[in-house]
PDB file of C-alpha atoms in Angstrom:
ATOM      1  CA  UNK X 129       3.479  10.229  11.655  1.00 45.00           C
ATOM      2  CA  UNK X 130       4.020   6.489  11.119  1.00 51.00           C
ATOM      3  CA  UNK X 131       3.631   5.882  14.857  1.00 48.00           C
ATOM      4  CA  UNK X 132       0.077   7.175  14.655  1.00 48.00           C
ATOM      5  CA  UNK X 133      -0.717   5.342  11.416  1.00 52.00           C
ATOM      6  CA  UNK X 134       0.196   2.010  12.985  1.00 54.00           C
ATOM      7  CA  UNK X 135      -1.416   2.719  16.364  1.00 56.00           C
ATOM      8  CA  UNK X 136      -4.176   0.283  17.364  1.00 59.00           C
ATOM      9  CA  UNK X 137      -6.401   3.201  18.383  1.00 62.00           C
ATOM     10  CA  UNK X 138      -6.245   7.004  18.128  1.00 60.00           C
ATOM     11  CA  UNK X 139      -3.848   8.567  20.619  1.00 59.00           C
ATOM     12  CA  UNK X 140      -1.895   5.348  21.255  1.00 60.00           C
ATOM     13  CA  UNK X 141       1.357   5.891  19.403  1.00 56.00           C
ATOM     14  CA  UNK X 142       3.565   2.860  18.950  1.00 60.00           C
ATOM     15  CA  UNK X 143       7.346   2.728  18.957  1.00 60.00           C
ATOM     16  CA  UNK X 144       8.970   1.786  15.689  1.00 64.00           C
ATOM     17  CA  UNK X 145      12.335   1.769  13.985  1.00 80.00           C
ATOM     18  CA  UNK X 146      13.402   1.370  10.389  1.00 83.00           C
ATOM     19  CA  UNK X 147      14.505  -2.150  11.294  1.00 84.00           C
ATOM     20  CA  UNK X 148      11.137  -3.041  12.790  1.00 82.00           C
ATOM     21  CA  UNK X 149       9.268  -1.608   9.803  1.00 83.00           C
ATOM     22  CA  UNK X 150      11.487  -3.614   7.447  1.00 86.00           C
ATOM     23  CA  UNK X 151      11.385  -6.826   9.481  1.00 86.00           C
ATOM     24  CA  UNK X 152       7.596  -6.675   9.778  1.00 82.00           C
ATOM     25  CA  UNK X 153       7.240  -6.170   6.013  1.00 82.00           C
ATOM     26  CA  UNK X 154       6.058  -2.568   6.008  1.00 82.00           C
ATOM     27  CA  UNK X 155       9.120  -1.362   4.065  1.00 85.00           C
ATOM     28  CA  UNK X 156      10.762  -3.048   1.102  1.00 85.00           C
ATOM     29  CA  UNK X 157      14.560  -3.513   1.086  1.00 89.00           C
ATOM     30  CA  UNK X 158      15.272  -0.413  -1.006  1.00 87.00           C
ATOM     31  CA  UNK X 159      12.981   1.737   1.166  1.00 87.00           C
ATOM     32  CA  UNK X 160      14.674   0.528   4.353  1.00 89.00           C
ATOM     33  CA  UNK X 161      18.121   1.316   2.905  1.00 90.00           C
ATOM     34  CA  UNK X 162      16.956   4.799   1.931  1.00 90.00           C
ATOM     35  CA  UNK X 163      15.446   5.407   5.382  1.00 89.00           C
ATOM     36  CA  UNK X 164      18.654   4.267   7.075  1.00 90.00           C
ATOM     37  CA  UNK X 165      20.625   6.576   4.811  1.00 90.00           C
ATOM     38  CA  UNK X 166      18.410   9.514   5.755  1.00 89.00           C
ATOM     39  CA  UNK X 167      18.813   8.816   9.462  1.00 88.00           C
ATOM     40  CA  UNK X 168      22.522   8.022   9.486  1.00 90.00           C
ATOM     41  CA  UNK X 169      24.125  10.325   6.905  1.00 90.00           C
ATOM     42  CA  UNK X 170      25.847  13.334   8.450  1.00 91.00           C
ATOM     43  CA  UNK X 171      26.132  16.697   6.706  1.00 91.00           C
ATOM     44  CA  UNK X 172      29.904  16.230   6.340  1.00 93.00           C
ATOM     45  CA  UNK X 173      29.324  12.977   4.465  1.00 93.00           C
ATOM     46  CA  UNK X 174      26.829  14.676   2.161  1.00 91.00           C
ATOM     47  CA  UNK X 175      29.305  17.477   1.509  1.00 92.00           C
ATOM     48  CA  UNK X 176      31.962  14.933   0.479  1.00 94.00           C
ATOM     49  CA  UNK X 177      29.742  13.362  -2.190  1.00 93.00           C
ATOM     50  CA  UNK X 178      29.976  14.431  -5.816  1.00 95.00           C
ATOM     51  CA  UNK X 179      27.193  16.724  -6.985  1.00 95.00           C
ATOM     52  CA  UNK X 180      25.654  13.837  -8.926  1.00 96.00           C
ATOM     53  CA  UNK X 181      25.767  11.403  -5.979  1.00 94.00           C
ATOM     54  CA  UNK X 182      24.441  14.036  -3.550  1.00 93.00           C
ATOM     55  CA  UNK X 183      21.561  14.963  -5.871  1.00 93.00           C
ATOM     56  CA  UNK X 184      20.719  11.277  -6.376  1.00 92.00           C
ATOM     57  CA  UNK X 185      20.698  10.665  -2.610  1.00 91.00           C
ATOM     58  CA  UNK X 186      18.551  13.742  -1.939  1.00 92.00           C
ATOM     59  CA  UNK X 187      16.121  12.778  -4.705  1.00 90.00           C
ATOM     60  CA  UNK X 188      15.713   9.244  -3.302  1.00 88.00           C
ATOM     61  CA  UNK X 189      15.340  10.642   0.210  1.00 90.00           C
ATOM     62  CA  UNK X 190      12.704  13.117  -0.960  1.00 89.00           C
ATOM     63  CA  UNK X 191      10.703  10.419  -2.735  1.00 85.00           C
ATOM     64  CA  UNK X 192      10.854   8.209   0.357  1.00 87.00           C
ATOM     65  CA  UNK X 193       9.722  10.968   2.723  1.00 85.00           C
ATOM     66  CA  UNK X 194       6.897  11.909   0.342  1.00 80.00           C
ATOM     67  CA  UNK X 195       5.620   8.344   0.194  1.00 84.00           C
ATOM     68  CA  UNK X 196       6.488   6.701   3.533  1.00 87.00           C
ATOM     69  CA  UNK X 197       2.878   6.652   4.750  1.00 86.00           C
ATOM     70  CA  UNK X 198       1.746   4.977   1.532  1.00 88.00           C
ATOM     71  CA  UNK X 199       4.567   2.430   1.811  1.00 86.00           C
ATOM     72  CA  UNK X 200       3.607   1.597   5.378  1.00 88.00           C
ATOM     73  CA  UNK X 201      -0.057   1.291   4.385  1.00 90.00           C
ATOM     74  CA  UNK X 202       0.956  -1.073   1.541  1.00 88.00           C
ATOM     75  CA  UNK X 203       2.737  -3.227   4.125  1.00 87.00           C
ATOM     76  CA  UNK X 204      -0.295  -3.063   6.402  1.00 89.00           C
ATOM     77  CA  UNK X 205      -2.523  -4.330   3.572  1.00 91.00           C
ATOM     78  CA  UNK X 206      -0.104  -7.182   2.870  1.00 87.00           C
ATOM     79  CA  UNK X 207      -0.084  -8.157   6.563  1.00 86.00           C
ATOM     80  CA  UNK X 208      -3.902  -8.134   6.620  1.00 86.00           C
ATOM     81  CA  UNK X 209      -4.029 -10.355   3.538  1.00 85.00           C
ATOM     82  CA  UNK X 210      -1.604 -12.835   5.093  1.00 83.00           C
ATOM     83  CA  UNK X 211      -3.333 -12.897   8.495  1.00 77.00           C
ATOM     84  CA  UNK X 212      -5.937 -15.471   9.422  1.00 64.00           C
ATOM     85  CA  UNK X 213      -7.303 -13.467  12.378  1.00 60.00           C
ATOM     86  CA  UNK X 214     -10.945 -14.312  12.864  1.00 59.00           C
ATOM     87  CA  UNK X 215     -10.838 -16.686   9.890  1.00 60.00           C
ATOM     88  CA  UNK X 216      -8.938 -19.773  11.110  1.00 58.00           C
ATOM     89  CA  UNK X 217      -8.104 -22.076   8.239  1.00 60.00           C
ATOM     90  CA  UNK X 218      -9.270 -19.529   5.646  1.00 66.00           C
ATOM     91  CA  UNK X 219      -5.946 -18.680   4.091  1.00 72.00           C
ATOM     92  CA  UNK X 220      -6.095 -16.323   1.165  1.00 78.00           C
ATOM     93  CA  UNK X 221      -4.225 -16.807  -2.068  1.00 77.00           C
ATOM     94  CA  UNK X 222      -1.853 -13.825  -2.401  1.00 80.00           C
ATOM     95  CA  UNK X 223       0.948 -12.697  -4.665  1.00 84.00           C
ATOM     96  CA  UNK X 224       2.407  -9.343  -5.581  1.00 84.00           C
ATOM     97  CA  UNK X 225       1.448  -8.113  -9.010  1.00 79.00           C
ATOM     98  CA  UNK X 226       3.508  -5.500 -10.886  1.00 74.00           C
ATOM     99  CA  UNK X 227       1.581  -2.357 -11.723  1.00 70.00           C
ATOM    100  CA  UNK X 228       2.191   1.018 -13.312  1.00 67.00           C
ATOM    101  CA  UNK X 229       1.861   2.583  -9.857  1.00 61.00           C
ATOM    102  CA  UNK X 230       4.735   3.175  -7.421  1.00 68.00           C
ATOM    103  CA  UNK X 231       3.924   0.016  -5.488  1.00 76.00           C
ATOM    104  CA  UNK X 232       2.840  -3.391  -6.672  1.00 84.00           C
ATOM    105  CA  UNK X 233      -0.785  -4.409  -6.462  1.00 89.00           C
ATOM    106  CA  UNK X 234      -1.774  -7.794  -5.043  1.00 90.00           C
ATOM    107  CA  UNK X 235      -3.618 -10.678  -6.590  1.00 89.00           C
ATOM    108  CA  UNK X 236      -5.505 -12.083  -3.617  1.00 89.00           C
ATOM    109  CA  UNK X 237      -8.598 -13.921  -2.500  1.00 84.00           C
ATOM    110  CA  UNK X 238      -9.763 -17.465  -2.896  1.00 79.00           C
ATOM    111  CA  UNK X 239      -7.675 -19.503  -5.336  1.00 79.00           C
ATOM    112  CA  UNK X 240     -10.753 -19.999  -7.539  1.00 81.00           C
ATOM    113  CA  UNK X 241     -11.710 -16.306  -7.476  1.00 82.00           C
ATOM    114  CA  UNK X 242      -8.645 -14.031  -7.302  1.00 86.00           C
ATOM    115  CA  UNK X 243      -9.123 -10.275  -7.081  1.00 90.00           C
ATOM    116  CA  UNK X 244      -6.701  -7.501  -7.965  1.00 92.00           C
ATOM    117  CA  UNK X 245      -6.143  -5.427  -4.810  1.00 93.00           C
ATOM    118  CA  UNK X 246      -4.663  -1.936  -5.120  1.00 94.00           C
ATOM    119  CA  UNK X 247      -3.748  -0.255  -1.816  1.00 94.00           C
ATOM    120  CA  UNK X 248      -4.247   3.518  -1.941  1.00 94.00           C
ATOM    121  CA  UNK X 249      -3.286   5.743   0.977  1.00 93.00           C
ATOM    122  CA  UNK X 250      -6.173   8.161   0.532  1.00 92.00           C
ATOM    123  CA  UNK X 251      -7.480  10.237   3.428  1.00 90.00           C
ATOM    124  CA  UNK X 252      -9.416  13.120   1.839  1.00 88.00           C
ATOM    125  CA  UNK X 253     -12.585  12.524  -0.158  1.00 86.00           C
ATOM    126  CA  UNK X 254     -11.420  14.780  -2.993  1.00 85.00           C
ATOM    127  CA  UNK X 255      -8.076  13.045  -3.413  1.00 87.00           C
ATOM    128  CA  UNK X 256      -6.490  13.028  -6.857  1.00 92.00           C
ATOM    129  CA  UNK X 257      -4.630   9.864  -5.808  1.00 90.00           C
ATOM    130  CA  UNK X 258      -7.893   7.921  -5.718  1.00 92.00           C
ATOM    131  CA  UNK X 259      -8.888   9.208  -9.168  1.00 91.00           C
ATOM    132  CA  UNK X 260      -5.472   8.142 -10.526  1.00 91.00           C
ATOM    133  CA  UNK X 261      -5.743   4.633  -9.051  1.00 91.00           C
ATOM    134  CA  UNK X 262      -9.293   4.214 -10.406  1.00 90.00           C
ATOM    135  CA  UNK X 263      -8.168   5.345 -13.880  1.00 89.00           C
ATOM    136  CA  UNK X 264      -5.127   3.037 -13.783  1.00 88.00           C
ATOM    137  CA  UNK X 265      -7.187   0.019 -12.753  1.00 88.00           C
ATOM    138  CA  UNK X 266      -9.900   0.718 -15.296  1.00 84.00           C
ATOM    139  CA  UNK X 267      -7.233   0.933 -18.016  1.00 81.00           C
ATOM    140  CA  UNK X 268      -5.354  -2.177 -16.885  1.00 73.00           C
ATOM    141  CA  UNK X 269      -8.532  -4.116 -16.080  1.00 61.00           C
ATOM    142  CA  UNK X 270      -9.998  -3.642 -19.535  1.00 51.00           C
ATOM    143  CA  UNK X 271      -6.924  -5.319 -20.981  1.00 50.00           C
ATOM    144  CA  UNK X 272      -6.798  -8.129 -18.394  1.00 50.00           C
ATOM    145  CA  UNK X 273      -9.071 -11.156 -18.666  1.00 48.00           C
ATOM    146  CA  UNK X 274     -11.189  -9.484 -21.326  1.00 48.00           C
ATOM    147  CA  UNK X 275     -12.165  -6.758 -18.844  1.00 49.00           C
ATOM    148  CA  UNK X 276     -13.635  -9.249 -16.360  1.00 55.00           C
ATOM    149  CA  UNK X 277     -10.998  -8.966 -13.634  1.00 73.00           C
ATOM    150  CA  UNK X 278     -12.453  -8.145 -10.195  1.00 87.00           C
ATOM    151  CA  UNK X 279     -10.698  -5.160  -8.648  1.00 92.00           C
ATOM    152  CA  UNK X 280     -10.674  -3.660  -5.172  1.00 94.00           C
ATOM    153  CA  UNK X 281      -9.073  -0.426  -4.062  1.00 95.00           C
ATOM    154  CA  UNK X 282      -8.334  -0.670  -0.345  1.00 96.00           C
ATOM    155  CA  UNK X 283      -8.103   2.547   1.675  1.00 95.00           C
ATOM    156  CA  UNK X 284      -7.257   3.265   5.344  1.00 94.00           C
ATOM    157  CA  UNK X 285     -10.022   2.774   7.891  1.00 93.00           C
ATOM    158  CA  UNK X 286      -9.839   6.448   8.899  1.00 92.00           C
ATOM    159  CA  UNK X 287     -10.243   7.700   5.310  1.00 92.00           C
ATOM    160  CA  UNK X 288     -13.009  10.221   4.626  1.00 91.00           C
ATOM    161  CA  UNK X 289     -13.747   8.391   1.366  1.00 92.00           C
ATOM    162  CA  UNK X 290     -16.915   6.296   1.471  1.00 91.00           C
ATOM    163  CA  UNK X 291     -16.800   2.636   0.509  1.00 90.00           C
ATOM    164  CA  UNK X 292     -18.225   2.017  -2.966  1.00 87.00           C
ATOM    165  CA  UNK X 293     -19.610  -1.201  -4.422  1.00 85.00           C
ATOM    166  CA  UNK X 294     -18.352  -2.180  -7.853  1.00 75.00           C
ATOM    167  CA  UNK X 295     -20.653  -0.984 -10.614  1.00 70.00           C
ATOM    168  CA  UNK X 296     -20.274  -0.956 -14.372  1.00 70.00           C
ATOM    169  CA  UNK X 297     -16.767  -2.387 -14.277  1.00 72.00           C
ATOM    170  CA  UNK X 298     -15.463   0.268 -11.873  1.00 82.00           C
ATOM    171  CA  UNK X 299     -13.254  -0.979  -9.030  1.00 90.00           C
ATOM    172  CA  UNK X 300     -14.849  -1.547  -5.636  1.00 92.00           C
ATOM    173  CA  UNK X 301     -13.535   0.679  -2.824  1.00 94.00           C
ATOM    174  CA  UNK X 302     -13.276  -0.857   0.654  1.00 96.00           C
ATOM    175  CA  UNK X 303     -11.672   0.139   3.912  1.00 96.00           C
ATOM    176  CA  UNK X 304      -8.920  -2.075   5.272  1.00 94.00           C
ATOM    177  CA  UNK X 305     -11.102  -3.541   8.030  1.00 93.00           C
ATOM    178  CA  UNK X 306     -13.493  -4.989   5.407  1.00 92.00           C
ATOM    179  CA  UNK X 307     -10.914  -6.260   2.919  1.00 92.00           C
ATOM    180  CA  UNK X 308     -10.924  -9.964   3.853  1.00 88.00           C
ATOM    181  CA  UNK X 309     -14.715 -10.144   3.754  1.00 87.00           C
ATOM    182  CA  UNK X 310     -14.807  -8.374   0.373  1.00 89.00           C
ATOM    183  CA  UNK X 311     -12.300 -10.861  -1.037  1.00 87.00           C
ATOM    184  CA  UNK X 312     -14.244 -13.878   0.179  1.00 82.00           C
ATOM    185  CA  UNK X 313     -17.582 -12.724  -1.254  1.00 79.00           C
ATOM    186  CA  UNK X 314     -18.739 -14.378  -4.472  1.00 66.00           C
ATOM    187  CA  UNK X 315     -18.480 -12.166  -7.550  1.00 59.00           C
TER     188      UNK X 315
END
């Protein structure tokens, strides 16, 4: 699944390991530890754990498996924000920004015009995930900067969701390939 998400084009799967995903910034430390635990823990070792420890491990493993694609997409967005490809000398301001979501948002863009960027791994046009991210940003944005904070929800390039320009204070929705350009546009 992740091999295809990170492939440069459809049908060209790439080789990856937990270590490579962690080293390249696609997985955070805790996610990499959980993934290694999933791959390296034998049934006998699970059986030896207390009920509490086993349930905790299985719960963490379940959460990781449920959200690994979103975690990798978050890392992909971060890499795109840090890259200068096609924009030599145009480095973006970027920092992680705590959010009420599972993953941090980013504050990114030009230093004089930062934008809140919320990665959302949304493929289907009727996704409840997108509605949740929009609602979260609208709630948090109304409290931030007197409701004037620019916000972008970034989705995968292969998403069925259409890009949407910001209107009436709603967050703008852009595909990953257009993120840098959206950040560099004047408000």
